[in-house]
Amino acid sequence: MSDIPADYPTRLNLAELVARIERQQEETRKFVSDQHKLNAEADKLASEARKLDRDLGLAPWQATAIAVGSIAALVASMVSLAKSMVWF
């Protein structure tokens, strides 16, 4: 007789096998696409966090510079006022 088993045609249903492989590939593509989106969002959030950290680090220096400038403007206006009072 033949060496081919009797259930060989049912095990070798190529159309079903190809369809299953295509579904798995599509699921893989979708998963990879979702991962790329999540990675892009994570990078965006990390960038915003670095910006916030930088801003928080610069805030004391910015406040100090504004205070020094304000005091210098106050002293300059007082000196100007004192000079103008002397001339009258």
PDB file of C-alpha atoms in Angstrom:
ATOM      1  CA  MET A   1       0.000   0.000   0.000  1.00  0.00           C
ATOM      2  CA  SER A   2       0.905   3.639   0.400  1.00  0.00           C
ATOM      3  CA  ASP A   3       3.182   5.235   2.983  1.00  0.00           C
ATOM      4  CA  ILE A   4       0.902   8.308   3.211  1.00  0.00           C
ATOM      5  CA  PRO A   5      -1.319   8.318   6.335  1.00  0.00           C
ATOM      6  CA  ALA A   6      -5.062   8.469   5.856  1.00  0.00           C
ATOM      7  CA  ASP A   7      -5.469  11.836   7.658  1.00  0.00           C
ATOM      8  CA  TYR A   8      -2.698  13.511   5.648  1.00  0.00           C
ATOM      9  CA  PRO A   9      -5.039  15.790   3.575  1.00  0.00           C
ATOM     10  CA  THR A  10      -6.700  17.152   6.726  1.00  0.00           C
ATOM     11  CA  ARG A  11      -3.381  17.876   8.400  1.00  0.00           C
ATOM     12  CA  LEU A  12      -2.080  19.576   5.289  1.00  0.00           C
ATOM     13  CA  ASN A  13      -4.779  22.186   4.901  1.00  0.00           C
ATOM     14  CA  LEU A  14      -2.503  24.852   3.444  1.00  0.00           C
ATOM     15  CA  ALA A  15      -5.169  27.524   3.057  1.00  0.00           C
ATOM     16  CA  GLU A  16      -5.957  27.368   6.767  1.00  0.00           C
ATOM     17  CA  LEU A  17      -2.259  27.364   7.620  1.00  0.00           C
ATOM     18  CA  VAL A  18      -1.585  30.396   5.414  1.00  0.00           C
ATOM     19  CA  ALA A  19      -4.580  32.250   6.867  1.00  0.00           C
ATOM     20  CA  ARG A  20      -3.397  31.545  10.415  1.00  0.00           C
ATOM     21  CA  ILE A  21       0.124  32.751   9.607  1.00  0.00           C
ATOM     22  CA  GLU A  22      -1.234  35.933   7.994  1.00  0.00           C
ATOM     23  CA  ARG A  23      -3.403  36.632  11.078  1.00  0.00           C
ATOM     24  CA  GLN A  24      -0.407  36.158  13.331  1.00  0.00           C
ATOM     25  CA  GLN A  25       1.712  38.457  11.166  1.00  0.00           C
ATOM     26  CA  GLU A  26      -1.010  41.132  11.230  1.00  0.00           C
ATOM     27  CA  GLU A  27      -1.259  40.848  15.007  1.00  0.00           C
ATOM     28  CA  THR A  28       2.516  41.184  15.220  1.00  0.00           C
ATOM     29  CA  ARG A  29       2.468  44.276  12.979  1.00  0.00           C
ATOM     30  CA  LYS A  30      -0.265  45.823  15.106  1.00  0.00           C
ATOM     31  CA  PHE A  31       1.644  45.058  18.303  1.00  0.00           C
ATOM     32  CA  VAL A  32       4.843  46.580  16.906  1.00  0.00           C
ATOM     33  CA  SER A  33       2.925  49.655  15.753  1.00  0.00           C
ATOM     34  CA  ASP A  34       1.404  50.079  19.217  1.00  0.00           C
ATOM     35  CA  GLN A  35       4.827  49.699  20.794  1.00  0.00           C
ATOM     36  CA  HIS A  36       6.245  52.403  18.511  1.00  0.00           C
ATOM     37  CA  LYS A  37       3.406  54.733  19.504  1.00  0.00           C
ATOM     38  CA  LEU A  38       3.960  54.034  23.201  1.00  0.00           C
ATOM     39  CA  ASN A  39       7.708  54.574  22.855  1.00  0.00           C
ATOM     40  CA  ALA A  40       7.138  57.891  21.080  1.00  0.00           C
ATOM     41  CA  GLU A  41       4.764  58.995  23.836  1.00  0.00           C
ATOM     42  CA  ALA A  42       7.255  57.911  26.511  1.00  0.00           C
ATOM     43  CA  ASP A  43      10.023  59.883  24.765  1.00  0.00           C
ATOM     44  CA  LYS A  44       7.770  62.941  24.641  1.00  0.00           C
ATOM     45  CA  LEU A  45       6.960  62.659  28.339  1.00  0.00           C
ATOM     46  CA  ALA A  46      10.632  62.159  29.199  1.00  0.00           C
ATOM     47  CA  SER A  47      11.501  65.265  27.192  1.00  0.00           C
ATOM     48  CA  GLU A  48       8.873  67.275  29.054  1.00  0.00           C
ATOM     49  CA  ALA A  49      10.189  65.952  32.375  1.00  0.00           C
ATOM     50  CA  ARG A  50      13.742  67.018  31.461  1.00  0.00           C
ATOM     51  CA  LYS A  51      12.432  70.474  30.508  1.00  0.00           C
ATOM     52  CA  LEU A  52      10.597  70.748  33.823  1.00  0.00           C
ATOM     53  CA  ASP A  53      13.724  69.683  35.740  1.00  0.00           C
ATOM     54  CA  ARG A  54      15.761  72.269  33.839  1.00  0.00           C
ATOM     55  CA  ASP A  55      13.198  74.974  34.564  1.00  0.00           C
ATOM     56  CA  LEU A  56      13.112  74.037  38.241  1.00  0.00           C
ATOM     57  CA  GLY A  57      16.902  74.204  38.368  1.00  0.00           C
ATOM     58  CA  LEU A  58      16.988  77.627  36.724  1.00  0.00           C
ATOM     59  CA  ALA A  59      14.152  79.150  38.769  1.00  0.00           C
ATOM     60  CA  PRO A  60      16.285  80.159  41.797  1.00  0.00           C
ATOM     61  CA  TRP A  61      18.874  81.761  39.532  1.00  0.00           C
ATOM     62  CA  GLN A  62      16.184  83.578  37.612  1.00  0.00           C
ATOM     63  CA  ALA A  63      14.607  84.865  40.830  1.00  0.00           C
ATOM     64  CA  THR A  64      18.017  86.010  42.054  1.00  0.00           C
ATOM     65  CA  ALA A  65      18.731  87.867  38.810  1.00  0.00           C
ATOM     66  CA  ILE A  66      15.327  89.580  38.939  1.00  0.00           C
ATOM     67  CA  ALA A  67      15.863  90.582  42.568  1.00  0.00           C
ATOM     68  CA  VAL A  68      19.333  91.996  41.846  1.00  0.00           C
ATOM     69  CA  GLY A  69      17.978  93.915  38.842  1.00  0.00           C
ATOM     70  CA  SER A  70      15.089  95.278  40.913  1.00  0.00           C
ATOM     71  CA  ILE A  71      17.396  96.426  43.685  1.00  0.00           C
ATOM     72  CA  ALA A  72      19.737  98.031  41.155  1.00  0.00           C
ATOM     73  CA  ALA A  73      16.806  99.880  39.546  1.00  0.00           C
ATOM     74  CA  LEU A  74      15.586 101.031  42.969  1.00  0.00           C
ATOM     75  CA  VAL A  75      19.038 102.293  43.942  1.00  0.00           C
ATOM     76  CA  ALA A  76      19.440 104.053  40.579  1.00  0.00           C
ATOM     77  CA  SER A  77      16.067 105.768  40.950  1.00  0.00           C
ATOM     78  CA  MET A  78      16.894 106.839  44.515  1.00  0.00           C
ATOM     79  CA  VAL A  79      20.245 108.248  43.390  1.00  0.00           C
ATOM     80  CA  SER A  80      18.529 110.069  40.533  1.00  0.00           C
ATOM     81  CA  LEU A  81      15.920 111.434  42.907  1.00  0.00           C
ATOM     82  CA  ALA A  82      18.616 112.547  45.379  1.00  0.00           C
ATOM     83  CA  LYS A  83      20.568 114.298  42.628  1.00  0.00           C
ATOM     84  CA  SER A  84      17.478 116.098  41.399  1.00  0.00           C
ATOM     85  CA  MET A  85      16.671 117.289  44.945  1.00  0.00           C
ATOM     86  CA  VAL A  86      20.142 118.737  45.360  1.00  0.00           C
ATOM     87  CA  TRP A  87      19.894 120.919  42.277  1.00  0.00           C
ATOM     88  CA  PHE A  88      16.662 122.579  43.382  1.00  0.00           C
TER      89      PHE A  88
END
